[in-house]
Short mmCIF file of C-alpha atoms and ligand atoms in Angstrom, two decimals:
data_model
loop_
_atom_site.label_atom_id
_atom_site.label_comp_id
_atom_site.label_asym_id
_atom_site.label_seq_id
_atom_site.Cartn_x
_atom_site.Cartn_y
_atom_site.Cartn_z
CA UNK A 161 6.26 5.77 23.29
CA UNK A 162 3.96 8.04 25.54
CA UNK A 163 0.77 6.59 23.38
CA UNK A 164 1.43 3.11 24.07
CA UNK A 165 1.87 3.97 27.41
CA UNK A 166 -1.76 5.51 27.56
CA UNK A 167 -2.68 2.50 25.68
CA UNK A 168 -1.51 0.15 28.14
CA UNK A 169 -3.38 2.10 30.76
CA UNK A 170 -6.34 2.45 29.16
CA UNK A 171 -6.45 -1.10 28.61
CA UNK A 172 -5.94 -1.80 32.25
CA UNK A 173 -8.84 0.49 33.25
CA UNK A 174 -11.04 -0.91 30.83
CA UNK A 175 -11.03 -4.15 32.10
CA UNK A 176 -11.25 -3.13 35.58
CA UNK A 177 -13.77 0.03 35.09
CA UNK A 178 -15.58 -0.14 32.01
CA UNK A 179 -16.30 -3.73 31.87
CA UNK A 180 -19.56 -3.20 31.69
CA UNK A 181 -19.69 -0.67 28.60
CA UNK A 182 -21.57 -1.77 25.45
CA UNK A 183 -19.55 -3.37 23.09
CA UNK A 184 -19.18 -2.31 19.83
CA UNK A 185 -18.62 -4.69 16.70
CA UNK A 186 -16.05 -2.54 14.17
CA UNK A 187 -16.07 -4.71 10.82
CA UNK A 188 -13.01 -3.57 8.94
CA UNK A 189 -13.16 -4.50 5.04
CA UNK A 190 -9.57 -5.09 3.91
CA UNK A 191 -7.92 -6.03 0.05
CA UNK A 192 -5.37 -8.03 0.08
CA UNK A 193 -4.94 -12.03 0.92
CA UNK A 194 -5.59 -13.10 4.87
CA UNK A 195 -1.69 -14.06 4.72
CA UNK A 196 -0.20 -10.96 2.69
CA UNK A 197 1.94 -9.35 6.00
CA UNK A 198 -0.46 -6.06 5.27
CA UNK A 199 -3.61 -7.93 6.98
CA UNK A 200 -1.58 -9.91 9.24
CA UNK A 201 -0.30 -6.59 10.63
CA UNK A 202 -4.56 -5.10 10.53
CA UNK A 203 -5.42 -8.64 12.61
CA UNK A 204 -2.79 -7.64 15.18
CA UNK A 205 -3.86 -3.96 14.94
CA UNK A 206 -7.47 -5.38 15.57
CA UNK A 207 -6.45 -7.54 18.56
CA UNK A 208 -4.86 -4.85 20.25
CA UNK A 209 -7.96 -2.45 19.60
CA UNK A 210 -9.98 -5.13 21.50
CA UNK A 211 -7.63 -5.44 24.30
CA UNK A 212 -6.74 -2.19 24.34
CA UNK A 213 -10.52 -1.24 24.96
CA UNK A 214 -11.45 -3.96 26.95
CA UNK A 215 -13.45 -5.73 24.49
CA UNK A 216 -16.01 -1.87 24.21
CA UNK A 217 -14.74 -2.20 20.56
CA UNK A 218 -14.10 -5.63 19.36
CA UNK A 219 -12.50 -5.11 15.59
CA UNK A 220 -13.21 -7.93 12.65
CA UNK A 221 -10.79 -7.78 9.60
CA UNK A 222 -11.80 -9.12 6.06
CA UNK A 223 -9.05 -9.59 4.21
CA UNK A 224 -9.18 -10.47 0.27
CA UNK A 225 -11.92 -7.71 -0.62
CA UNK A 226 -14.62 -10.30 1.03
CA UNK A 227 -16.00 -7.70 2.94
CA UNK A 228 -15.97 -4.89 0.16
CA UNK A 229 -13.50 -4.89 -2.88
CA UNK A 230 -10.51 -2.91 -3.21
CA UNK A 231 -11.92 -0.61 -5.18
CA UNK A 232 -14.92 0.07 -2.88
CA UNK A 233 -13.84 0.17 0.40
CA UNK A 234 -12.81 3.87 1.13
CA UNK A 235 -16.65 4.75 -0.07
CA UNK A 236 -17.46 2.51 2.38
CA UNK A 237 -16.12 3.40 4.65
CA UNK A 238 -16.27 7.44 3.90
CA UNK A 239 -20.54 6.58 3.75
CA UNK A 240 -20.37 4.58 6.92
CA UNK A 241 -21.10 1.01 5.65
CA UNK A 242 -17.58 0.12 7.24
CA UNK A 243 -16.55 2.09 9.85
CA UNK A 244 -12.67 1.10 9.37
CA UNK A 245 -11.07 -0.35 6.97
CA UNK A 246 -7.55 -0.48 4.64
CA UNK A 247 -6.52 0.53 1.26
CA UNK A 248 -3.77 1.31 -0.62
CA UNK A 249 -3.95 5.02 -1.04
CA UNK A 250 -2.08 5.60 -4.35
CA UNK A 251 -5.25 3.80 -6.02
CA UNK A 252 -6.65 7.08 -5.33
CA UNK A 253 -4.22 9.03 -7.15
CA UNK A 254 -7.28 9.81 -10.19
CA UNK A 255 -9.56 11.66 -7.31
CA UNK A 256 -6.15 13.69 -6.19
CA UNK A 257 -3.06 13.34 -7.68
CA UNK A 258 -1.21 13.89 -4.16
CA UNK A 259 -2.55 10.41 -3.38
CA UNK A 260 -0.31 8.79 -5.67
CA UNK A 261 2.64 10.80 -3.61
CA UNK A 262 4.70 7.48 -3.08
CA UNK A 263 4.46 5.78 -6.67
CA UNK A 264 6.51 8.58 -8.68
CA UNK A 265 9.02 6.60 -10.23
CA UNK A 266 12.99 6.14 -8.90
CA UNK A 267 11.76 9.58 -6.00
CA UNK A 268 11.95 6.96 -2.87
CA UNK A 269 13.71 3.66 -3.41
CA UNK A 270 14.32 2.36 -0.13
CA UNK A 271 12.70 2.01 3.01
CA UNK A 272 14.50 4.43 4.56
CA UNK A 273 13.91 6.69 2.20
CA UNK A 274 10.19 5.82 1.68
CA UNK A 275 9.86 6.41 5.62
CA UNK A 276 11.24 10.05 4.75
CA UNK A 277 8.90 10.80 2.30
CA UNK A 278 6.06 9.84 4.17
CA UNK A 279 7.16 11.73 7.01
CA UNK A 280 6.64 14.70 4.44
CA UNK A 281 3.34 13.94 3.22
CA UNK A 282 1.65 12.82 6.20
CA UNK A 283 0.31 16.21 7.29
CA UNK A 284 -1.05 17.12 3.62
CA UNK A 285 -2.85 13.53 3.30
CA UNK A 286 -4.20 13.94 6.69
CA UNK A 287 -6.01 16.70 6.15
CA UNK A 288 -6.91 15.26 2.68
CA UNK A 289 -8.62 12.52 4.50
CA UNK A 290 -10.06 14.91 7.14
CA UNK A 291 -11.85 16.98 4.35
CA UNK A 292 -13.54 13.83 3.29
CA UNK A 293 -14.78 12.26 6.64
CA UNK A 294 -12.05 10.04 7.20
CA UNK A 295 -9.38 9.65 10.53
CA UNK A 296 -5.64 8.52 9.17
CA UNK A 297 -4.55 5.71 11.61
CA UNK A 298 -1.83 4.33 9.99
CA UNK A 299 0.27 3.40 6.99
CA UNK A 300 2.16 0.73 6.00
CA UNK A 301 4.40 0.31 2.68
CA UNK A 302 4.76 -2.60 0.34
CA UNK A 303 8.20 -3.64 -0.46
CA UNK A 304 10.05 -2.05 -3.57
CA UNK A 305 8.43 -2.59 -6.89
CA UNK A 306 9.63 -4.50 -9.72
CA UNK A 307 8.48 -5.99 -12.89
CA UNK A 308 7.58 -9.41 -13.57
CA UNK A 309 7.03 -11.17 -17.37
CA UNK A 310 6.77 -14.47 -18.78
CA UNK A 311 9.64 -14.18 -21.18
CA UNK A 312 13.54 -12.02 -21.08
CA UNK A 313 13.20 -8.63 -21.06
CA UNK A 314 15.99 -6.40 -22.05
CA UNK A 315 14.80 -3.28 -23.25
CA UNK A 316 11.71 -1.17 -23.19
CA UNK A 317 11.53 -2.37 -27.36
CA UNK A 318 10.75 -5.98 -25.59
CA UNK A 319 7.68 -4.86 -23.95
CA UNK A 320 5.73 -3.59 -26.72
CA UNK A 321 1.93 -4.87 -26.94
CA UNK A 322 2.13 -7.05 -24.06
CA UNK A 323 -1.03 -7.22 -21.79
CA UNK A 324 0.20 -4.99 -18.28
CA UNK A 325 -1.59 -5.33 -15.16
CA UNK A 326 -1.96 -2.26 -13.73
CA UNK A 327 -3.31 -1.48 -10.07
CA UNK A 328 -3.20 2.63 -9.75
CA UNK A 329 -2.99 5.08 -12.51
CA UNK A 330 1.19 5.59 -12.15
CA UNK A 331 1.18 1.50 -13.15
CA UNK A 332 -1.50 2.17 -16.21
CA UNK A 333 0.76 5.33 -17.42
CA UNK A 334 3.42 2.97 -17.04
CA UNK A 335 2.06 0.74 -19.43
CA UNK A 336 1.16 3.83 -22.11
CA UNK A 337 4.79 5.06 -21.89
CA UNK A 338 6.32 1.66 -22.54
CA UNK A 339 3.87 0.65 -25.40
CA UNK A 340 2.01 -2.19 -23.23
CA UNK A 341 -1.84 -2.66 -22.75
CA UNK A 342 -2.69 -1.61 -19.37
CA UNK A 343 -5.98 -3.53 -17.64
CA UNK A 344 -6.75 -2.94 -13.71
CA UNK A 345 -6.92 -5.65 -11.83
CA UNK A 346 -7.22 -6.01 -7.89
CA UNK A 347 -4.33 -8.40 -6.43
CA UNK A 348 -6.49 -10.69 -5.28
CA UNK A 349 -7.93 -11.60 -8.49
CA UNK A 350 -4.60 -11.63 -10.64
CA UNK A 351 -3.63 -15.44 -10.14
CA UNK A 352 -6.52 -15.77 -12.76
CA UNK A 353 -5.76 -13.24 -14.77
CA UNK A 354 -2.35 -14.47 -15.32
CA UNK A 355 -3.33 -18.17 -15.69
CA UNK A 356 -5.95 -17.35 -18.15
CA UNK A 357 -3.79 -14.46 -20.14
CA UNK A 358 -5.68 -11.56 -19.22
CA UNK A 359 -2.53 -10.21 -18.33
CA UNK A 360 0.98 -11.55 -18.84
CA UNK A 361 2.86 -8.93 -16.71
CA UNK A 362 2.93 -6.37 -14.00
CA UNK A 363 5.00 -4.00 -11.30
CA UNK A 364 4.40 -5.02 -8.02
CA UNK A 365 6.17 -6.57 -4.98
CA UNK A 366 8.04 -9.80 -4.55
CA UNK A 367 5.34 -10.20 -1.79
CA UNK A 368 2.22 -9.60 -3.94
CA UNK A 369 3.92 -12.22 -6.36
CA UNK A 370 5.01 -14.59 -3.67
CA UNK A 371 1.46 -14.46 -2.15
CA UNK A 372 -0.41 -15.12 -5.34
CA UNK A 373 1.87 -17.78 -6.69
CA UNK A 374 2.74 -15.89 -10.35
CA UNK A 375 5.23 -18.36 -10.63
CA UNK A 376 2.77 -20.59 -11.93
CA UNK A 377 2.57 -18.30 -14.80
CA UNK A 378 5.26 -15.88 -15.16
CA UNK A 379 8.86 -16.25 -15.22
CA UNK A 380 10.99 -13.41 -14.85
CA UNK A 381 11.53 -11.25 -11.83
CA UNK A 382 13.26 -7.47 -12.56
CA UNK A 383 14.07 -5.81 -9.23
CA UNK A 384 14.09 -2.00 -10.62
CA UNK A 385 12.92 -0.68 -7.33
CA UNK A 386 10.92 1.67 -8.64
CA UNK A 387 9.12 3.17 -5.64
CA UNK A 388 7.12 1.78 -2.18
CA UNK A 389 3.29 2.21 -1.99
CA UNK A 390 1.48 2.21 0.99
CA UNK A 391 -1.86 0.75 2.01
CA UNK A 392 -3.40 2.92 4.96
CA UNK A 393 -5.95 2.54 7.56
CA UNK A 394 -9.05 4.91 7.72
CA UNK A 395 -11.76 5.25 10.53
CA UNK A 396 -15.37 7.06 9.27
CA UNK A 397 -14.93 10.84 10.75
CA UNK A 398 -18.54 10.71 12.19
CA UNK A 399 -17.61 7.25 14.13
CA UNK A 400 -14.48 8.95 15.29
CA UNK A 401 -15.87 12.02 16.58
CA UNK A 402 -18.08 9.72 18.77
CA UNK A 403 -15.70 8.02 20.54
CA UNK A 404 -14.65 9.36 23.90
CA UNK A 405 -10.86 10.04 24.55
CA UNK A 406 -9.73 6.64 26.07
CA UNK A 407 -10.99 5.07 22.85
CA UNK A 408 -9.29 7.00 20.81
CA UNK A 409 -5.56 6.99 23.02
CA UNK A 410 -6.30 3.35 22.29
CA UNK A 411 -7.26 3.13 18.54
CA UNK A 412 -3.67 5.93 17.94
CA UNK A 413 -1.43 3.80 20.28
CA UNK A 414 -2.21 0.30 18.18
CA UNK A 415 -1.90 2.17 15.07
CA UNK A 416 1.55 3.88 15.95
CA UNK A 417 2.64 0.52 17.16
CA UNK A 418 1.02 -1.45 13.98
CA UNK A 419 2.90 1.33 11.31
CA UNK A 420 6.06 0.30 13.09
CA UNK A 421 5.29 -3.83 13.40
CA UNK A 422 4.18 -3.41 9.41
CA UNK A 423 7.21 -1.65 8.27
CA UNK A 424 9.12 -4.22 10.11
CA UNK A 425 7.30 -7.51 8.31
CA UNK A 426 7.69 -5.49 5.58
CA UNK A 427 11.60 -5.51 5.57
CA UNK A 428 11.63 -8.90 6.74
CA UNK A 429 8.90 -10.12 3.95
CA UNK A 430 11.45 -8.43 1.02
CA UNK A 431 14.09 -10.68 0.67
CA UNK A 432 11.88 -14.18 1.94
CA UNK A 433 9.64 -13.56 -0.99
CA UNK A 434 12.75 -12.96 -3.39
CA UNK A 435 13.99 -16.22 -2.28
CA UNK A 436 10.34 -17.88 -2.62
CA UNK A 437 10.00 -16.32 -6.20
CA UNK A 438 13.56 -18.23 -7.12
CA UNK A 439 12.81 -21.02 -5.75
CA UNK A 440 9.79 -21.87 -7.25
CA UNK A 441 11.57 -21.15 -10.48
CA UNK A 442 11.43 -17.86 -11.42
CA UNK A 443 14.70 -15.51 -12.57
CA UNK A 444 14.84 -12.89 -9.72
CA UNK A 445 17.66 -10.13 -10.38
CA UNK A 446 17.95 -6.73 -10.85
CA UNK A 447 17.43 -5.03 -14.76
CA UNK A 448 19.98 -4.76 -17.43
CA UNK A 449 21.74 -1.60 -17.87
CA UNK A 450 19.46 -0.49 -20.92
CA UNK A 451 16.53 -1.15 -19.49
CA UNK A 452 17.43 1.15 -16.19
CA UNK A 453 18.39 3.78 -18.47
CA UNK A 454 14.95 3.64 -20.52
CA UNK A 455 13.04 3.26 -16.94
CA UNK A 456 15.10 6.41 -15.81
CA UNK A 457 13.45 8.53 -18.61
CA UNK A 458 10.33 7.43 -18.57
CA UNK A 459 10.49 8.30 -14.59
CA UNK A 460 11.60 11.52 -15.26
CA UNK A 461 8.68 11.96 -17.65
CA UNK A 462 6.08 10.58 -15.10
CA UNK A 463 7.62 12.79 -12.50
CA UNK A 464 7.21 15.76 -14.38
CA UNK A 465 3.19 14.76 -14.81
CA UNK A 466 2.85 13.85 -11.36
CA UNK A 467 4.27 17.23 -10.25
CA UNK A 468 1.90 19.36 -12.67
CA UNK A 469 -1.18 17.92 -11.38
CA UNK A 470 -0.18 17.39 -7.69
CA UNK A 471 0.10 21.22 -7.75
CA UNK A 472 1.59 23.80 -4.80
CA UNK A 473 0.40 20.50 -2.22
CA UNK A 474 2.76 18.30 -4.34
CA UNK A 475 5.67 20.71 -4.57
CA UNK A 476 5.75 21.57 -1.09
CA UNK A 477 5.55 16.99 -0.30
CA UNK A 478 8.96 16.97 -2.49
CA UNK A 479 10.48 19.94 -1.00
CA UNK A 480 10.12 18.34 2.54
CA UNK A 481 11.09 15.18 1.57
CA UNK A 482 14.76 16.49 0.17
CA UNK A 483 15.29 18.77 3.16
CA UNK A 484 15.37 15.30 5.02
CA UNK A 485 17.90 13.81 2.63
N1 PCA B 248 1.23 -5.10 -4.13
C1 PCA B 248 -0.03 -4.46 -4.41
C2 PCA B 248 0.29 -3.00 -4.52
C3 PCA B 248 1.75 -2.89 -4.45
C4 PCA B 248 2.25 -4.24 -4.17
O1 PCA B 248 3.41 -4.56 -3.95
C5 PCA B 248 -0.62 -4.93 -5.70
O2 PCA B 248 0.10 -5.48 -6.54
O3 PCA B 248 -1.81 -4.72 -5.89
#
């Protein structure tokens, strides 16, 4: 608690000694929709930035890649165009395969579990990040993933040729191993993809399919908690360096408190969007016994891949994570 201690202090002395400090205007590009918990949790991070500095750094979130898309914003934010902003950080699992740490299939299935394993990778992503002009501030995780279809799905047999939505490149090698079509598509554009049958499936959160309404769509719900993602926050290392200490107590103090307020609307969010998926209709339960089995495999498979190209770095994540276990 010692950095939300400085944080409260620094806050006090910047409204009584720094008030008259040039303000700074942070714009701070974010994906997902302005109600997903993720940005709710960046708006709160932002408002206690502000506070926190005494209004010397007043923060702006975009949510719903307005500002930048998904895709773009750790460029942007790496060049300077943005000098925060949030993404989810196994989308960069093609540039390194230790970013896609957390989406190895059946390795971390609970939060608990997922907080473990993060514990363990934090250091290795940091300096990750650090070699490529970026400051970690925080990370939050999505809830555990399942898969949702518009028809009964039983076996991996049932999934052949249909159209996958995929949003990293452990979802699209999902899709090879179980014979569907993977397509990428960011989450704020998959309402449409689903109404118009771009895609007719996906592995995601009850949250990302509460928030975009699948049920108007899709039908079927499989809880197979297959691992928890995280979306992380990033500061441009050049805009980092040039902040003086205060700032900086601040900007670590409201992210240590934001991972921990995420994590926690997070948890909460799980079973409320269950309950919204089912009652607007859908079939919410966990997968049939063949189905598990077939997943299991295939997990093993994928966790066999992952380890091969995540190298010594990837090993050593693993490791860590079962000493804590
Ligand atoms: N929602 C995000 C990533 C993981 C999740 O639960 C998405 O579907 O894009």
């Amino acid at each position: 608690m010692n950095k939300l201690m400085t944080v409260i202090a620094a806050a006090a002395f910047a409204v009584t000694g720094v008030a008259a400090a040039k303000a700074e205007k942070w714009d701070m590009p974010m994906a997902y929709s302005g109600s997903n918990f993720h940005s709710v949790t960046g708006a709160e991070f932002a408002k206690c930035v502000t506070t926190g500095t005494g209004g010397a750094i007043e923060i702006v979130t975009h949510p719903s890649g307005s500002l930048f898309k998904g895709n773009d914003i750790k460029r942007a934010v790496q060049t300077g165009q943005a000098p925060i902003g949030e993404r989810l950080m196994s989308a960069h699992q093609n540039e390194n395969a230790v970013f896609g740490f957390d989406s190895i299939p059946f390795l971390a299935t609970s939060f608990d579990d997922a907080a473990k394993l993060w514990k363990a990778a934090k250091p290795t992503l940091t300096k990750i990040l650090e070699d490529q002009n970026l400051v970690l501030l925080y990370a939050v995780p999505w809830p555990p993933q399942g898969f949702y279809f518009k028809k009964e799905v039983n076996s991996v047999a049932d999934m052949k040729g249909i159209k996958f939505r995929a949003y990293n490149a452990a979802t699209a090698r999902i899709a090879e191993l179980t014979g569907m079509l993977p397509v990428q598509i960011e989450a704020a554009e998959i309402s449409q993809a689903f109404a118009t049958g771009v895609a007719e499936s996906m592995i995601s959160s009850g949250a990302t399919g509460y928030d975009r309404k699948v049920w108007e769509s899709l039908t079927h719900f499989y809880e197979v908690d297959a691992w928890l993602p995280r979306n992380y926050v990033m500061v441009n290392g050049d805009v980092w360096k040039g902040l003086d200490d205060a700032k900086k107590n601040v900007l670590t103090g409201c992210a240590e408190l934001a991972e921990y307020a995420g994590t926690w609307r997070a948890v909460e969010y799980t079973q409320f969007t269950l309950n919204g998926l089912k009652s607007n209709g859908m079939k919410v339960g966990p997968a049939g016994d063949t189905l598990k089995e077939e997943l299991r495999q295939i997990g093993e498979t994928m966790t066999k891949e992952w380890l091969d190209s995540a190298g010594a770095e990837g090993k050593a994540i693993i490791d860590a994570y079962k000493a804590m276990k």
